[in-house]
Amino acid sequence: MYTLILSIILMTTTKITSYTLPILPYPLTALEPFISEATLRNHHGKHFAAYVNNLNRLVPGSEYEGLLVEEIVQQAADGPIYNNAGQVLNHRLYFEQFVPVSQYKAPGKRLVNAINYHFSSMDAFKRQMTEAAMSVFGSGWVWLAVDTEGRLQIVKEAGGGNPWRRGLIPLLGIDCWEHSWYLDYAFDKIAHFDELWNIINWEVIESRLPL
Ligand SMILES: [Fe+2]
């Protein structure tokens, strides 16, 4: 609930003048061997940066000027502004959710209990996320999201979609675009999805849960 309230406060008080590329919270080599330095450099420094630049080019003068990316994702019609806002939000959440391998910690009790309640076990949850990611045809995302009643669910999104658009809070995202895995894993996409669990920052995921 805290996250939701904070989001509402931000939405009613913040006026955005431009969108910025967040700095990675770890070094470029920190996620190896699961995400290589080259992939991270391209994914964050080229792809994510391009979405930010596109948004800064498209939004000024539009009806969405001054809005947070969350607001654009919720309000914008399908098209370039919505697509790029979605990808800015998606990638901000995505890069925040990882931790260097050496600092990995198991998920906390609150999150484990919520996942066990909704998916029966952590292993079953991971398996369902991977299956959902493998079933995305073309580019898209898979999210663990939570609704206003605290119910966890796995949500598939095409293109640059984000659960915010349907009133859900995104907790953990799997980027199914080829740029996230092809350089490191080539045709072995499922290995990438399976190995992401080694670098999830569960404290960040739990902090996104409403209180
Ligand atoms: Fe991506």
Coordinates of N, CA and C and ligand atoms in Angstrom, one line a residue:
M1 N 0.8 -1.2 0.0 CA 0.0 0.0 0.0 C 0.9 1.3 0.0
Y2 N 2.0 1.2 0.7 CA 2.9 2.3 0.8 C 3.4 2.7 -0.6
T3 N 3.7 1.7 -1.4 CA 4.2 2.0 -2.8 C 3.1 2.7 -3.6
L4 N 1.9 2.2 -3.4 CA 0.8 2.8 -4.2 C 0.5 4.2 -3.7
I5 N 0.5 4.5 -2.4 CA 0.3 5.8 -1.9 C 1.4 6.8 -2.4
L6 N 2.7 6.3 -2.3 CA 3.8 7.1 -2.8 C 3.6 7.4 -4.3
S7 N 3.2 6.4 -5.0 CA 3.0 6.7 -6.5 C 2.0 7.7 -6.7
I8 N 0.9 7.7 -5.9 CA -0.2 8.6 -6.1 C 0.3 10.0 -5.7
I9 N 1.1 10.1 -4.6 CA 1.6 11.4 -4.2 C 2.5 12.0 -5.3
L10 N 3.4 11.1 -5.8 CA 4.3 11.5 -6.9 C 3.5 12.0 -8.1
M11 N 2.5 11.3 -8.4 CA 1.7 11.6 -9.6 C 1.0 13.0 -9.5
T12 N 0.7 13.3 -8.3 CA -0.1 14.6 -8.1 C 0.8 15.8 -7.8
T13 N 2.1 15.5 -7.5 CA 2.9 16.6 -7.1 C 4.2 16.8 -8.0
T14 N 4.5 15.8 -8.8 CA 5.7 15.9 -9.6 C 5.4 16.4 -11.0
K15 N 6.2 17.3 -11.5 CA 6.1 17.8 -12.9 C 7.4 17.4 -13.5
I16 N 7.4 16.6 -14.5 CA 8.6 16.1 -15.2 C 9.0 17.0 -16.3
T17 N 10.2 17.4 -16.3 CA 10.7 18.2 -17.5 C 11.5 17.4 -18.5
S18 N 12.1 16.4 -18.0 CA 12.8 15.5 -19.0 C 13.0 14.1 -18.3
Y19 N 13.3 13.1 -19.1 CA 13.5 11.8 -18.6 C 15.0 11.5 -18.6
T20 N 15.5 10.8 -17.6 CA 16.9 10.6 -17.5 C 17.2 9.1 -17.5
L21 N 18.4 8.7 -17.9 CA 18.8 7.3 -17.9 C 19.4 7.0 -16.5
P22 N 18.7 6.2 -15.7 CA 19.3 5.9 -14.3 C 20.7 5.2 -14.4
I23 N 21.5 5.6 -13.5 CA 22.8 4.9 -13.4 C 22.6 3.5 -12.8
L24 N 23.4 2.6 -13.4 CA 23.3 1.2 -12.9 C 23.7 1.1 -11.5
P25 N 23.0 0.4 -10.6 CA 23.4 0.3 -9.2 C 24.5 -0.7 -8.9
Y26 N 25.2 -1.2 -10.0 CA 26.3 -2.1 -9.8 C 27.2 -2.0 -11.0
P27 N 28.5 -2.5 -10.9 CA 29.4 -2.4 -12.1 C 28.9 -3.2 -13.3
L28 N 29.4 -2.9 -14.5 CA 29.0 -3.6 -15.7 C 29.4 -5.1 -15.7
T29 N 30.4 -5.5 -14.9 CA 30.8 -6.9 -14.8 C 30.1 -7.6 -13.7
A30 N 29.3 -7.0 -12.9 CA 28.8 -7.5 -11.6 C 27.8 -8.7 -11.8
L31 N 27.2 -8.8 -13.0 CA 26.2 -9.9 -13.2 C 26.7 -11.1 -14.0
E32 N 28.0 -11.0 -14.3 CA 28.6 -12.2 -14.9 C 28.7 -13.3 -14.0
P33 N 28.6 -14.6 -14.5 CA 28.5 -15.0 -15.9 C 27.1 -15.0 -16.4
F34 N 26.1 -14.6 -15.7 CA 24.7 -14.7 -16.1 C 24.3 -13.7 -17.1
I35 N 24.8 -12.4 -16.9 CA 24.6 -11.4 -17.9 C 26.0 -10.8 -18.1
S36 N 26.5 -10.8 -19.4 CA 27.8 -10.4 -19.6 C 28.0 -8.9 -19.6
E37 N 29.2 -8.4 -19.5 CA 29.5 -7.0 -19.5 C 29.0 -6.4 -20.9
A38 N 29.2 -7.1 -21.9 CA 28.9 -6.6 -23.3 C 27.3 -6.5 -23.4
T39 N 26.6 -7.5 -22.9 CA 25.2 -7.4 -22.9 C 24.7 -6.2 -22.1
L40 N 25.2 -6.1 -20.9 CA 24.8 -5.0 -20.0 C 25.1 -3.7 -20.6
R41 N 26.3 -3.6 -21.2 CA 26.7 -2.3 -21.8 C 25.7 -1.9 -22.9
N42 N 25.4 -2.8 -23.7 CA 24.5 -2.6 -24.8 C 23.0 -2.3 -24.4
H43 N 22.6 -3.2 -23.5 CA 21.2 -3.2 -23.0 C 20.9 -1.9 -22.3
H44 N 21.8 -1.6 -21.4 CA 21.5 -0.3 -20.6 C 22.0 0.9 -21.3
G45 N 23.2 0.9 -21.9 CA 23.8 2.1 -22.5 C 23.3 2.4 -23.9
K46 N 22.7 1.4 -24.6 CA 22.2 1.7 -25.9 C 20.7 1.6 -26.0
H47 N 20.2 0.4 -25.7 CA 18.7 0.2 -25.8 C 17.9 1.0 -24.8
F48 N 18.2 0.9 -23.5 CA 17.5 1.7 -22.5 C 17.7 3.2 -22.8
A49 N 18.9 3.6 -23.1 CA 19.2 5.0 -23.4 C 18.4 5.5 -24.6
A50 N 18.2 4.6 -25.6 CA 17.4 5.0 -26.8 C 16.0 5.3 -26.5
Y51 N 15.4 4.4 -25.6 CA 14.0 4.6 -25.2 C 13.9 6.0 -24.4
V52 N 14.9 6.3 -23.6 CA 14.8 7.6 -22.8 C 14.9 8.7 -23.8
N53 N 15.8 8.6 -24.8 CA 16.0 9.7 -25.8 C 14.7 9.9 -26.6
N54 N 14.2 8.7 -27.0 CA 12.9 8.8 -27.8 C 11.8 9.5 -27.1
L55 N 11.7 9.2 -25.8 CA 10.6 9.8 -25.0 C 10.9 11.3 -24.9
N56 N 12.1 11.7 -24.7 CA 12.4 13.1 -24.6 C 12.2 13.9 -25.9
R57 N 12.2 13.1 -27.0 CA 12.0 13.7 -28.3 C 10.4 13.8 -28.6
L58 N 9.7 12.8 -28.1 CA 8.3 12.6 -28.5 C 7.3 13.4 -27.6
V59 N 7.7 13.5 -26.3 CA 6.7 14.0 -25.3 C 6.5 15.5 -25.3
P60 N 7.6 16.3 -25.4 CA 7.4 17.8 -25.4 C 6.4 18.2 -26.5
G61 N 5.4 19.0 -26.1 CA 4.4 19.5 -27.0 C 3.2 18.6 -27.2
S62 N 3.3 17.4 -26.6 CA 2.2 16.5 -26.6 C 1.3 16.7 -25.4
E63 N 0.2 16.0 -25.4 CA -0.7 16.1 -24.2 C -0.1 15.4 -23.0
Y64 N 1.0 14.7 -23.1 CA 1.6 14.0 -22.0 C 2.8 14.7 -21.4
E65 N 3.0 15.9 -21.9 CA 4.1 16.7 -21.3 C 4.0 16.9 -19.8
G66 N 5.1 16.6 -19.1 CA 5.1 16.8 -17.7 C 4.7 15.6 -16.8
L67 N 4.3 14.6 -17.5 CA 3.8 13.4 -16.8 C 4.9 12.4 -16.5
L68 N 4.8 11.7 -15.4 CA 5.7 10.6 -15.1 C 5.5 9.4 -16.1
V69 N 6.5 8.6 -16.2 CA 6.3 7.5 -17.2 C 5.2 6.6 -16.8
E70 N 5.0 6.4 -15.5 CA 3.8 5.6 -15.0 C 2.5 6.2 -15.5
E71 N 2.4 7.5 -15.5 CA 1.1 8.1 -15.9 C 1.0 8.0 -17.4
I72 N 2.1 8.1 -18.1 CA 2.0 7.9 -19.6 C 1.6 6.5 -19.9
V73 N 2.2 5.5 -19.2 CA 1.8 4.1 -19.5 C 0.4 3.9 -19.2
Q74 N -0.2 4.5 -18.2 CA -1.6 4.3 -17.9 C -2.5 5.1 -18.8
Q75 N -2.1 6.2 -19.4 CA -3.0 7.1 -20.1 C -2.9 7.2 -21.6
A76 N -1.7 6.9 -22.1 CA -1.4 7.2 -23.5 C -2.1 6.2 -24.4
A77 N -2.5 6.7 -25.6 CA -3.0 5.8 -26.6 C -1.9 4.9 -27.1
D78 N -2.2 3.8 -27.7 CA -1.2 2.9 -28.3 C -0.5 3.7 -29.4
G79 N 0.9 3.6 -29.4 CA 1.7 4.3 -30.3 C 3.1 4.6 -29.8
P80 N 3.9 5.4 -30.5 CA 5.3 5.6 -30.1 C 5.5 6.1 -28.7
I81 N 4.6 7.0 -28.2 CA 4.8 7.6 -26.9 C 4.6 6.5 -25.8
Y82 N 3.5 5.8 -26.0 CA 3.2 4.7 -25.1 C 4.3 3.6 -25.1
N83 N 4.7 3.3 -26.3 CA 5.7 2.2 -26.4 C 7.0 2.6 -25.7
N84 N 7.5 3.8 -25.9 CA 8.8 4.2 -25.3 C 8.6 4.5 -23.8
A85 N 7.5 5.0 -23.4 CA 7.3 5.2 -21.9 C 7.3 3.8 -21.3
G86 N 6.6 2.8 -21.9 CA 6.6 1.5 -21.3 C 8.0 0.9 -21.2
Q87 N 8.8 1.1 -22.2 CA 10.1 0.6 -22.2 C 11.1 1.3 -21.2
V88 N 10.8 2.6 -21.0 CA 11.6 3.3 -20.0 C 11.2 2.8 -18.6
L89 N 9.9 2.6 -18.3 CA 9.5 2.1 -17.0 C 10.0 0.6 -16.9
N90 N 9.8 -0.2 -17.9 CA 10.2 -1.6 -17.8 C 11.7 -1.7 -17.5
H91 N 12.5 -1.0 -18.2 CA 14.0 -1.1 -18.0 C 14.5 -0.5 -16.7
R92 N 13.8 0.5 -16.2 CA 14.2 1.0 -14.9 C 13.9 0.0 -13.8
L93 N 12.8 -0.7 -13.9 CA 12.5 -1.7 -12.9 C 13.4 -2.9 -13.1
Y94 N 13.7 -3.2 -14.4 CA 14.5 -4.4 -14.7 C 15.9 -4.3 -14.1
F95 N 16.6 -3.2 -14.4 CA 18.0 -3.1 -14.0 C 18.1 -2.9 -12.5
E96 N 17.0 -2.3 -11.9 CA 17.1 -2.2 -10.4 C 17.0 -3.5 -9.7
Q97 N 16.4 -4.5 -10.4 CA 16.1 -5.7 -9.6 C 17.2 -6.8 -9.6
F98 N 18.4 -6.4 -10.0 CA 19.5 -7.4 -10.0 C 20.5 -7.0 -8.9
V99 N 21.3 -8.0 -8.5 CA 22.3 -7.8 -7.5 C 23.6 -8.6 -8.0
P100 N 24.8 -8.1 -7.7 CA 26.0 -8.8 -8.0 C 25.9 -10.2 -7.4
V101 N 26.4 -11.2 -8.2 CA 26.4 -12.6 -7.7 C 26.9 -12.8 -6.3
S102 N 28.0 -12.1 -6.0 CA 28.6 -12.2 -4.7 C 27.8 -11.7 -3.5
Q103 N 26.8 -10.9 -3.9 CA 25.9 -10.3 -2.8 C 24.5 -10.9 -2.8
Y104 N 24.3 -11.9 -3.5 CA 23.0 -12.5 -3.6 C 22.5 -13.0 -2.2
K105 N 21.2 -12.7 -1.9 CA 20.6 -13.2 -0.7 C 19.3 -13.9 -1.0
A106 N 18.9 -14.9 -0.3 CA 17.7 -15.6 -0.5 C 16.5 -14.6 -0.2
P107 N 15.3 -14.8 -0.8 CA 14.2 -13.9 -0.5 C 13.8 -14.0 0.9
G108 N 13.2 -12.9 1.4 CA 12.8 -12.8 2.8 C 11.4 -13.5 3.0
K109 N 11.1 -13.6 4.3 CA 9.9 -14.4 4.7 C 8.6 -13.9 4.1
R110 N 8.5 -12.5 4.1 CA 7.2 -12.0 3.7 C 6.9 -12.3 2.2
L111 N 8.0 -12.2 1.4 CA 7.9 -12.4 0.0 C 7.7 -13.9 -0.3
V112 N 8.5 -14.8 0.4 CA 8.3 -16.2 0.3 C 6.9 -16.7 0.7
N113 N 6.4 -16.1 1.7 CA 5.1 -16.5 2.2 C 4.0 -16.1 1.1
A114 N 4.2 -14.9 0.5 CA 3.2 -14.5 -0.5 C 3.3 -15.4 -1.7
I115 N 4.5 -15.7 -2.1 CA 4.7 -16.5 -3.3 C 4.2 -18.0 -3.1
N116 N 4.5 -18.5 -1.9 CA 4.0 -19.8 -1.6 C 2.5 -19.9 -1.6
Y117 N 1.9 -18.8 -1.0 CA 0.4 -18.8 -1.0 C -0.2 -18.8 -2.4
H118 N 0.4 -18.0 -3.3 CA -0.2 -17.9 -4.6 C 0.3 -18.9 -5.6
F119 N 1.5 -19.4 -5.4 CA 2.0 -20.3 -6.5 C 2.4 -21.7 -5.9
S120 N 2.1 -21.9 -4.6 CA 2.4 -23.2 -3.9 C 3.8 -23.4 -3.5
S121 N 4.8 -22.9 -4.3 CA 6.2 -23.0 -3.8 C 7.0 -22.0 -4.7
M122 N 8.2 -21.7 -4.2 CA 9.1 -20.8 -4.9 C 9.5 -21.5 -6.2
D123 N 9.8 -22.8 -6.2 CA 10.2 -23.5 -7.4 C 9.0 -23.5 -8.5
A124 N 7.8 -23.7 -8.0 CA 6.7 -23.6 -8.9 C 6.5 -22.3 -9.5
F125 N 6.7 -21.2 -8.7 CA 6.7 -19.8 -9.2 C 7.7 -19.6 -10.3
K126 N 8.9 -20.0 -10.0 CA 10.0 -19.8 -11.0 C 9.7 -20.5 -12.3
R127 N 9.2 -21.8 -12.1 CA 8.9 -22.6 -13.3 C 7.8 -21.9 -14.1
Q128 N 6.8 -21.4 -13.5 CA 5.7 -20.7 -14.2 C 6.2 -19.4 -14.9
M129 N 7.1 -18.7 -14.2 CA 7.6 -17.5 -14.9 C 8.4 -17.8 -16.1
T130 N 9.3 -18.9 -16.0 CA 10.1 -19.3 -17.2 C 9.2 -19.8 -18.3
E131 N 8.1 -20.6 -17.9 CA 7.2 -21.1 -19.0 C 6.5 -19.9 -19.7
A132 N 6.1 -18.9 -18.9 CA 5.5 -17.7 -19.5 C 6.4 -17.0 -20.4
A133 N 7.7 -16.9 -19.9 CA 8.7 -16.1 -20.7 C 8.9 -16.9 -22.1
M134 N 9.0 -18.2 -22.0 CA 9.2 -19.0 -23.2 C 8.0 -18.9 -24.1
S135 N 6.9 -18.7 -23.6 CA 5.7 -18.6 -24.5 C 5.4 -17.3 -25.1
V136 N 6.2 -16.3 -24.7 CA 6.1 -14.9 -25.4 C 6.6 -15.1 -26.8
F137 N 5.7 -14.8 -27.8 CA 6.1 -14.9 -29.2 C 6.6 -13.5 -29.6
G138 N 7.9 -13.5 -30.0 CA 8.5 -12.2 -30.4 C 8.9 -11.4 -29.1
S139 N 8.8 -10.1 -29.3 CA 9.3 -9.2 -28.2 C 8.2 -9.0 -27.1
G140 N 8.6 -9.0 -25.9 CA 7.6 -8.7 -24.8 C 8.3 -8.9 -23.5
W141 N 7.4 -9.0 -22.5 CA 7.8 -9.1 -21.1 C 6.9 -10.0 -20.3
V142 N 7.5 -10.6 -19.2 CA 6.7 -11.3 -18.3 C 6.9 -10.7 -16.9
W143 N 5.9 -10.5 -16.2 CA 6.0 -9.8 -14.9 C 5.3 -10.6 -13.8
L144 N 5.9 -10.6 -12.6 CA 5.2 -10.9 -11.4 C 4.6 -9.5 -11.0
A145 N 3.3 -9.5 -10.8 CA 2.6 -8.2 -10.4 C 1.7 -8.5 -9.3
V146 N 1.2 -7.4 -8.7 CA 0.3 -7.6 -7.6 C -0.9 -6.6 -7.8
D147 N -2.1 -7.0 -7.4 CA -3.2 -6.1 -7.6 C -3.5 -5.4 -6.3
T148 N -4.5 -4.5 -6.3 CA -4.8 -3.7 -5.1 C -5.2 -4.5 -3.9
E149 N -5.6 -5.8 -4.1 CA -6.0 -6.6 -3.0 C -4.9 -7.5 -2.5
G150 N -3.7 -7.3 -3.1 CA -2.5 -8.0 -2.6 C -2.3 -9.4 -3.3
R151 N -3.1 -9.6 -4.4 CA -3.0 -10.9 -5.0 C -1.9 -10.9 -6.1
L152 N -0.9 -11.9 -6.0 CA 0.2 -12.0 -6.9 C -0.3 -12.7 -8.2
Q153 N 0.2 -12.2 -9.3 CA -0.1 -12.9 -10.5 C 1.0 -12.7 -11.6
I154 N 1.1 -13.7 -12.5 CA 2.1 -13.6 -13.6 C 1.4 -13.0 -14.8
V155 N 2.0 -12.0 -15.3 CA 1.3 -11.2 -16.4 C 2.3 -11.2 -17.6
K156 N 1.7 -11.6 -18.8 CA 2.5 -11.4 -20.0 C 2.1 -10.1 -20.7
E157 N 3.2 -9.5 -21.3 CA 2.9 -8.2 -22.0 C 3.6 -8.2 -23.3
A158 N 2.9 -7.8 -24.4 CA 3.6 -7.7 -25.7 C 4.3 -6.4 -25.8
G159 N 5.4 -6.4 -26.6 CA 6.1 -5.2 -26.9 C 6.7 -4.6 -25.7
G160 N 6.3 -3.3 -25.4 CA 6.8 -2.6 -24.3 C 5.8 -2.5 -23.1
G161 N 4.9 -3.4 -23.1 CA 3.8 -3.3 -22.1 C 4.2 -3.4 -20.7
N162 N 3.5 -2.8 -19.8 CA 3.8 -2.9 -18.3 C 2.5 -3.1 -17.6
P163 N 2.4 -3.9 -16.5 CA 1.2 -4.1 -15.7 C 0.5 -2.8 -15.2
W164 N 1.3 -1.7 -15.1 CA 0.7 -0.4 -14.6 C -0.5 -0.1 -15.5
R165 N -0.4 -0.4 -16.8 CA -1.5 0.0 -17.7 C -2.9 -0.6 -17.3
R166 N -2.8 -1.8 -16.6 CA -4.1 -2.4 -16.2 C -4.3 -2.4 -14.7
G167 N -3.6 -1.4 -14.0 CA -3.8 -1.1 -12.6 C -3.1 -2.1 -11.7
L168 N -2.1 -2.8 -12.2 CA -1.3 -3.7 -11.3 C 0.1 -3.1 -11.0
I169 N 0.6 -3.5 -9.9 CA 2.0 -3.0 -9.5 C 3.0 -4.1 -10.0
P170 N 3.9 -3.7 -10.8 CA 4.9 -4.7 -11.3 C 6.0 -4.9 -10.2
L171 N 6.3 -6.2 -9.9 CA 7.3 -6.5 -8.9 C 8.6 -7.0 -9.5
L172 N 8.5 -7.9 -10.5 CA 9.7 -8.5 -11.0 C 9.5 -8.8 -12.5
G173 N 10.4 -8.3 -13.4 CA 10.2 -8.4 -14.8 C 11.2 -9.3 -15.5
I174 N 10.8 -10.1 -16.5 CA 11.7 -10.8 -17.3 C 11.6 -10.2 -18.7
D175 N 12.7 -9.6 -19.2 CA 12.8 -9.0 -20.5 C 12.9 -10.1 -21.6
C176 N 11.9 -10.3 -22.4 CA 11.9 -11.3 -23.4 C 12.4 -10.9 -24.8
W177 N 12.8 -9.6 -24.9 CA 13.4 -9.1 -26.1 C 14.7 -9.8 -26.4
E178 N 15.0 -10.1 -27.6 CA 16.3 -10.7 -27.9 C 17.5 -10.0 -27.4
H179 N 17.4 -8.7 -27.4 CA 18.6 -7.9 -26.9 C 19.0 -8.2 -25.5
S180 N 18.2 -8.8 -24.7 CA 18.5 -9.1 -23.3 C 19.3 -10.4 -23.2
W181 N 19.3 -11.3 -24.2 CA 19.9 -12.6 -24.0 C 20.7 -13.2 -25.2
Y182 N 20.4 -12.7 -26.4 CA 20.9 -13.4 -27.5 C 22.5 -13.4 -27.6
L183 N 23.1 -12.2 -27.2 CA 24.5 -12.1 -27.3 C 25.2 -13.2 -26.4
D184 N 24.6 -13.5 -25.3 CA 25.2 -14.4 -24.3 C 24.8 -15.9 -24.5
Y185 N 23.5 -16.0 -25.0 CA 23.0 -17.4 -24.9 C 22.6 -17.9 -26.3
A186 N 22.6 -17.1 -27.4 CA 22.3 -17.5 -28.7 C 20.9 -18.1 -28.7
F187 N 20.8 -19.4 -29.1 CA 19.5 -20.1 -29.2 C 19.0 -20.7 -27.9
D188 N 19.8 -20.6 -26.9 CA 19.5 -21.2 -25.6 C 18.8 -20.2 -24.7
K189 N 17.6 -19.7 -25.2 CA 16.9 -18.7 -24.4 C 16.5 -19.1 -23.0
I190 N 16.1 -20.4 -22.9 CA 15.6 -20.9 -21.6 C 16.7 -20.9 -20.6
A191 N 17.9 -21.1 -21.0 CA 19.0 -21.0 -20.0 C 19.2 -19.7 -19.4
H192 N 19.0 -18.6 -20.2 CA 19.0 -17.3 -19.7 C 17.9 -17.0 -18.7
F193 N 16.7 -17.5 -19.0 CA 15.6 -17.3 -18.1 C 15.8 -18.0 -16.8
D194 N 16.4 -19.2 -16.9 CA 16.6 -20.1 -15.7 C 17.7 -19.4 -14.8
E195 N 18.7 -18.9 -15.4 CA 19.9 -18.4 -14.7 C 19.7 -17.0 -14.1
L196 N 18.6 -16.3 -14.5 CA 18.4 -15.0 -13.9 C 18.1 -15.1 -12.4
W197 N 17.6 -16.2 -12.0 CA 17.3 -16.4 -10.6 C 18.5 -16.3 -9.7
N198 N 19.7 -16.4 -10.3 CA 20.9 -16.3 -9.5 C 21.3 -14.9 -9.1
I199 N 20.6 -13.9 -9.8 CA 21.0 -12.5 -9.6 C 19.9 -11.6 -9.2
I200 N 18.7 -12.2 -8.8 CA 17.6 -11.4 -8.4 C 17.9 -10.8 -7.0
N201 N 17.6 -9.5 -6.9 CA 17.7 -8.8 -5.7 C 16.4 -8.8 -5.0
W202 N 16.2 -9.8 -4.2 CA 14.9 -10.1 -3.6 C 14.4 -9.0 -2.6
E203 N 15.4 -8.2 -2.1 CA 15.1 -7.1 -1.2 C 14.3 -6.0 -2.0
V204 N 14.8 -5.8 -3.2 CA 14.2 -4.8 -4.1 C 12.8 -5.3 -4.5
I205 N 12.7 -6.6 -4.8 CA 11.3 -7.1 -5.2 C 10.4 -6.9 -4.0
E206 N 10.8 -7.3 -2.8 CA 9.9 -7.2 -1.7 C 9.6 -5.8 -1.4
S207 N 10.5 -4.8 -1.6 CA 10.2 -3.4 -1.3 C 9.1 -2.9 -2.3
R208 N 8.9 -3.6 -3.4 CA 7.8 -3.1 -4.3 C 6.5 -3.6 -3.9
L209 N 6.4 -4.6 -2.9 CA 5.2 -5.1 -2.4 C 4.5 -4.0 -1.6
P210 N 3.2 -3.7 -1.9 CA 2.5 -2.8 -1.0 C 2.4 -3.3 0.4
L211 N 2.5 -2.4 1.4 CA 2.4 -2.9 2.8 C 1.1 -3.4 3.2
Ligands
FE1 FE 15.4 -4.7 -22.9

